[in-house]
Coordinates of C-alpha atoms in Angstrom, one line a residue:
M229 CA 38.6 55.0 -48.3
T230 CA 39.9 57.1 -45.3
Q231 CA 43.0 56.0 -43.4
V232 CA 42.3 54.3 -40.1
T233 CA 44.5 54.8 -37.0
Q234 CA 44.8 52.5 -34.0
T235 CA 45.4 53.9 -30.5
L236 CA 45.5 52.5 -27.0
L237 CA 43.8 55.2 -25.0
K238 CA 44.0 55.4 -21.2
T239 CA 40.7 56.4 -19.7
R240 CA 39.4 56.6 -16.1
V241 CA 38.0 53.1 -16.5
G242 CA 41.2 51.5 -18.1
D243 CA 42.9 50.9 -21.4
T244 CA 40.6 51.0 -24.5
F245 CA 42.0 50.0 -27.9
V246 CA 40.3 52.2 -30.6
H247 CA 40.2 52.3 -34.4
Q248 CA 39.4 55.8 -35.8
A249 CA 39.0 57.4 -39.1
G250 CA 37.8 60.8 -40.4
T251 CA 38.8 62.6 -37.2
E252 CA 38.5 66.0 -39.0
H253 CA 34.7 65.6 -39.3
E254 CA 32.3 67.3 -36.9
Q255 CA 29.8 64.5 -36.6
A256 CA 30.9 61.2 -35.0
I257 CA 29.7 57.5 -35.2
L258 CA 30.5 55.1 -32.4
F259 CA 30.5 51.4 -33.4
L260 CA 30.0 48.6 -30.8
H261 CA 31.0 45.1 -31.9
G262 CA 29.3 41.8 -31.0
S263 CA 30.6 38.8 -29.1
G264 CA 32.1 35.6 -30.5
P265 CA 35.4 33.9 -30.1
G266 CA 38.2 36.3 -31.1
A267 CA 35.8 39.1 -31.6
S268 CA 37.1 42.6 -31.9
A269 CA 36.1 46.0 -33.2
W270 CA 38.1 45.5 -36.4
A271 CA 36.7 42.1 -37.1
N272 CA 33.2 43.6 -37.1
W273 CA 33.8 47.1 -38.6
Q274 CA 36.8 46.8 -40.9
Y275 CA 34.6 48.0 -43.8
A276 CA 32.4 50.5 -42.0
V277 CA 35.0 52.5 -40.2
P278 CA 37.0 53.6 -43.3
T279 CA 34.0 53.9 -45.6
L280 CA 31.9 56.0 -43.2
G281 CA 35.1 57.8 -42.2
E282 CA 34.9 59.8 -45.5
R283 CA 32.0 61.8 -44.0
Y284 CA 32.1 61.1 -40.3
H285 CA 34.5 60.7 -37.4
T286 CA 34.2 57.0 -37.0
I287 CA 35.2 55.3 -33.7
A288 CA 35.3 51.5 -33.1
P289 CA 36.7 50.4 -29.7
D290 CA 37.4 46.9 -28.5
L291 CA 35.0 46.3 -25.7
A292 CA 36.4 45.4 -22.3
G293 CA 37.2 41.7 -22.2
F294 CA 37.8 41.6 -26.0
G295 CA 40.9 42.2 -28.2
Q296 CA 43.5 44.6 -26.9
S297 CA 41.3 46.5 -24.4
L298 CA 41.3 46.0 -20.7
H299 CA 40.8 42.5 -19.3
P300 CA 39.9 42.8 -15.6
D301 CA 41.6 40.3 -13.3
P302 CA 39.6 39.0 -11.6
A303 CA 37.0 39.1 -14.4
P304 CA 33.5 40.3 -13.6
Q305 CA 31.1 37.4 -12.9
G306 CA 27.7 37.7 -14.6
I307 CA 26.7 39.6 -17.7
R308 CA 25.2 42.5 -15.6
R309 CA 28.5 43.3 -14.1
W310 CA 30.1 43.1 -17.6
M311 CA 27.3 45.4 -18.8
R312 CA 28.1 48.0 -16.1
L313 CA 31.8 47.8 -17.2
W314 CA 30.9 48.3 -20.9
I315 CA 28.6 51.3 -20.2
D316 CA 31.3 52.9 -18.0
Q317 CA 34.0 52.2 -20.6
I318 CA 32.1 53.7 -23.5
L319 CA 31.1 56.9 -21.6
A320 CA 34.7 57.3 -20.3
L321 CA 35.9 56.9 -23.9
L322 CA 33.6 59.6 -25.2
D323 CA 34.9 61.9 -22.4
E324 CA 38.5 61.1 -23.2
L325 CA 37.8 62.0 -26.9
K326 CA 36.0 65.1 -25.8
L327 CA 32.9 64.1 -27.7
G328 CA 29.6 65.4 -26.4
R329 CA 26.9 63.6 -28.6
V330 CA 27.5 60.9 -31.2
H331 CA 25.6 58.5 -33.5
L332 CA 25.6 55.0 -32.2
V333 CA 25.8 51.6 -34.0
G334 CA 25.6 48.3 -32.2
N335 CA 26.0 44.8 -33.6
S336 CA 24.5 41.7 -31.9
M337 CA 25.5 41.9 -28.2
G338 CA 26.7 45.4 -29.1
G339 CA 23.1 46.2 -30.0
A340 CA 22.0 45.3 -26.5
I341 CA 24.8 47.4 -25.0
A342 CA 23.6 50.3 -27.2
L343 CA 20.1 50.0 -25.8
H344 CA 21.4 50.1 -22.3
L345 CA 23.5 53.2 -23.2
L346 CA 20.4 54.9 -24.7
A347 CA 18.4 54.1 -21.5
E348 CA 21.1 55.4 -19.1
A349 CA 22.7 58.3 -21.0
P350 CA 20.4 59.4 -23.9
E351 CA 21.9 62.8 -23.9
R352 CA 25.3 61.4 -25.2
F353 CA 23.7 60.0 -28.4
D354 CA 21.8 61.2 -31.4
R355 CA 20.5 58.5 -33.7
A356 CA 21.2 54.8 -33.2
V357 CA 21.4 51.8 -35.5
L358 CA 21.0 48.3 -34.1
M359 CA 22.1 45.5 -36.4
G360 CA 21.0 41.9 -35.6
P361 CA 20.6 43.1 -32.0
A362 CA 20.3 41.0 -28.9
G363 CA 18.1 42.6 -26.3
G364 CA 14.7 41.0 -27.2
P365 CA 13.3 38.1 -25.1
I366 CA 14.3 35.3 -27.4
R367 CA 15.2 31.7 -26.8
L368 CA 18.8 30.7 -27.0
S369 CA 19.5 29.2 -30.4
P370 CA 21.7 26.1 -30.7
E371 CA 24.0 28.3 -32.9
L372 CA 24.4 31.0 -30.2
D373 CA 24.8 28.4 -27.5
R374 CA 27.7 26.8 -29.4
V375 CA 29.3 30.2 -30.1
W376 CA 29.2 31.3 -26.5
G377 CA 30.3 27.8 -25.4
F378 CA 33.2 27.7 -27.9
Y379 CA 35.8 27.0 -25.2
E380 CA 34.1 23.7 -24.3
D381 CA 35.5 22.3 -27.6
P382 CA 38.0 24.9 -29.0
S383 CA 39.5 24.4 -32.4
P384 CA 39.9 26.2 -35.8
R385 CA 37.4 23.7 -37.2
T386 CA 34.6 24.4 -34.6
L387 CA 35.3 28.2 -35.1
A388 CA 34.9 27.9 -38.8
Q389 CA 31.7 26.0 -38.3
A390 CA 30.4 28.9 -36.2
F391 CA 31.4 31.5 -38.8
R392 CA 29.4 29.6 -41.4
W393 CA 26.3 30.2 -39.2
F394 CA 27.1 33.9 -39.2
A395 CA 27.1 34.2 -43.0
Y396 CA 24.3 33.1 -45.3
D397 CA 26.8 32.6 -48.2
D398 CA 30.5 31.9 -47.7
S399 CA 31.3 33.9 -50.9
A400 CA 29.9 37.1 -49.3
V401 CA 32.8 37.1 -46.8
G402 CA 35.5 36.2 -49.2
G403 CA 34.8 32.5 -49.5
N404 CA 37.6 31.3 -47.3
I405 CA 36.0 30.8 -43.9
D406 CA 38.7 28.4 -42.8
A407 CA 41.4 31.0 -43.3
I408 CA 39.4 33.6 -41.3
A409 CA 38.9 31.0 -38.5
E410 CA 42.6 30.2 -38.4
M411 CA 43.4 33.9 -37.9
R412 CA 40.7 34.5 -35.3
F413 CA 41.6 31.3 -33.5
A414 CA 45.0 32.6 -32.5
L415 CA 43.4 35.7 -30.9
A416 CA 40.7 33.6 -29.2
M417 CA 43.3 31.4 -27.5
E418 CA 45.2 34.2 -25.9
P419 CA 44.9 33.4 -22.1
R420 CA 43.5 36.8 -21.0
V421 CA 41.0 36.8 -23.9
R422 CA 39.9 33.3 -23.1
A423 CA 39.6 34.1 -19.4
S424 CA 37.4 37.1 -20.1
Y425 CA 35.1 35.2 -22.5
E426 CA 34.6 32.2 -20.2
A427 CA 33.6 34.6 -17.4
M428 CA 31.0 36.3 -19.7
F429 CA 29.3 33.3 -21.0
P430 CA 29.0 30.4 -18.5
R431 CA 26.1 28.0 -18.4
P432 CA 23.1 28.4 -18.2
R433 CA 23.4 30.7 -21.2
Q434 CA 19.6 31.4 -21.6
E435 CA 20.0 33.5 -18.4
I436 CA 22.6 35.7 -20.1
L437 CA 20.2 36.5 -23.0
D438 CA 17.4 37.2 -20.4
Q439 CA 19.6 39.6 -18.5
L440 CA 20.4 41.6 -21.6
V441 CA 16.7 42.5 -22.0
L442 CA 15.6 45.9 -21.0
P443 CA 12.1 46.1 -19.5
D444 CA 9.3 47.4 -21.8
S445 CA 9.0 50.5 -19.5
A446 CA 12.7 51.4 -20.2
L447 CA 12.4 50.8 -24.0
R448 CA 9.3 53.0 -24.3
R449 CA 11.2 55.9 -22.7
I450 CA 14.0 55.8 -25.3
Q451 CA 13.3 58.9 -27.5
N452 CA 16.4 58.6 -29.7
P453 CA 15.5 57.7 -33.4
V454 CA 16.5 54.0 -33.9
L455 CA 17.0 52.0 -37.1
L456 CA 16.9 48.2 -36.8
I457 CA 18.7 46.2 -39.4
H458 CA 18.3 42.4 -39.4
G459 CA 19.1 39.5 -41.7
R460 CA 15.9 37.5 -42.4
D461 CA 17.9 34.2 -42.1
D462 CA 19.8 35.1 -38.9
K463 CA 20.2 31.9 -36.9
V464 CA 22.4 33.4 -34.2
V465 CA 20.0 36.2 -33.0
P466 CA 16.7 35.6 -34.7
L467 CA 14.6 38.3 -36.3
E468 CA 12.1 38.0 -33.4
S469 CA 14.5 40.1 -31.3
S470 CA 14.2 43.1 -33.6
L471 CA 10.4 42.6 -34.0
H472 CA 10.1 42.8 -30.2
L473 CA 12.1 46.1 -30.2
L474 CA 10.0 47.4 -33.2
A475 CA 6.8 47.0 -31.1
R476 CA 8.2 49.0 -28.1
L477 CA 10.7 51.7 -29.1
P478 CA 8.8 54.9 -29.9
R479 CA 10.8 56.3 -32.8
V480 CA 11.8 53.2 -34.7
Q481 CA 12.0 51.6 -38.1
L482 CA 13.1 48.2 -39.3
H483 CA 14.9 47.1 -42.5
V484 CA 15.0 43.3 -43.1
I485 CA 17.4 41.8 -45.7
G486 CA 16.6 38.4 -47.3
R487 CA 19.3 35.8 -47.9
C488 CA 21.3 37.3 -45.1
S489 CA 22.3 35.9 -41.8
H490 CA 24.1 37.6 -38.8
W491 CA 26.9 39.5 -40.6
T492 CA 24.8 42.1 -42.4
Q493 CA 27.7 44.6 -42.2
I494 CA 29.9 42.2 -44.2
E495 CA 27.5 40.2 -46.3
Y496 CA 25.6 43.3 -47.6
R497 CA 28.1 46.0 -46.6
D498 CA 27.2 48.4 -49.5
T499 CA 23.5 48.3 -48.5
F500 CA 24.5 48.6 -44.8
H501 CA 26.7 51.7 -45.4
R502 CA 24.0 53.3 -47.5
L503 CA 21.3 52.7 -44.8
L504 CA 23.6 54.3 -42.2
E505 CA 24.3 57.3 -44.3
D506 CA 20.6 57.8 -45.2
F507 CA 19.5 57.4 -41.6
F508 CA 22.1 59.6 -40.0
T509 CA 21.3 62.4 -42.5
G510 CA 17.6 62.0 -41.9
A511 CA 16.9 60.8 -45.4
I512 CA 15.0 57.8 -44.0

């Protein structure tokens, strides 16, 4: 697999921590991670960035409010203000890297961010893959409510419990969920990371999901080809979210994986990478 570099880039919006591989390749893929306590680009894309970096310039930033990227102080209040910051951050990053048009991959909340980017700046993106995406009008699941409300009862044990909802089978993520939780817990408890997260996901959390939804009129105007990938057994963001998008996006297809929950890119990473390569080359 291709070597991955880490860089803290200063853009017009602020600091963005970025993982990159395959910088010599002409075509680029931008990966947007999801939410969750201690979430970061590397936690989501540690396999995809080096693997796809063999053929593409792969770019995975920590979104504002996560990991080592900017943590505004005071933090934005309300998910729409965070969405404005994420859109501005990503477009500023593409400008800083001097990239005109890239493929786009969004996971979970990153899928909703990807949809907003396609609606606002479609000329900056070619094809898009949305994996287990938020953005459909779904009811808040008990699992997602506990994930977003993690700091109401923070501990490595509750974090490990959340990760077991993300994976259909512990063995697919190495089997040692408790060890992964211990590692992620340390990052989650950093004061600035916690402050950003609590500002993003206050109660009532159903309103957060509702505000991530793009109107049907906006979805129908998105002309970028889109591939939806969803775990059939996803309890965090149910399959209904992708079914909603399937019925409204003009140039769209859906791939559903059985015995798979929310971490498709980890549980079925070989299948996931193959789907991305086939889609971005136009094979599917």
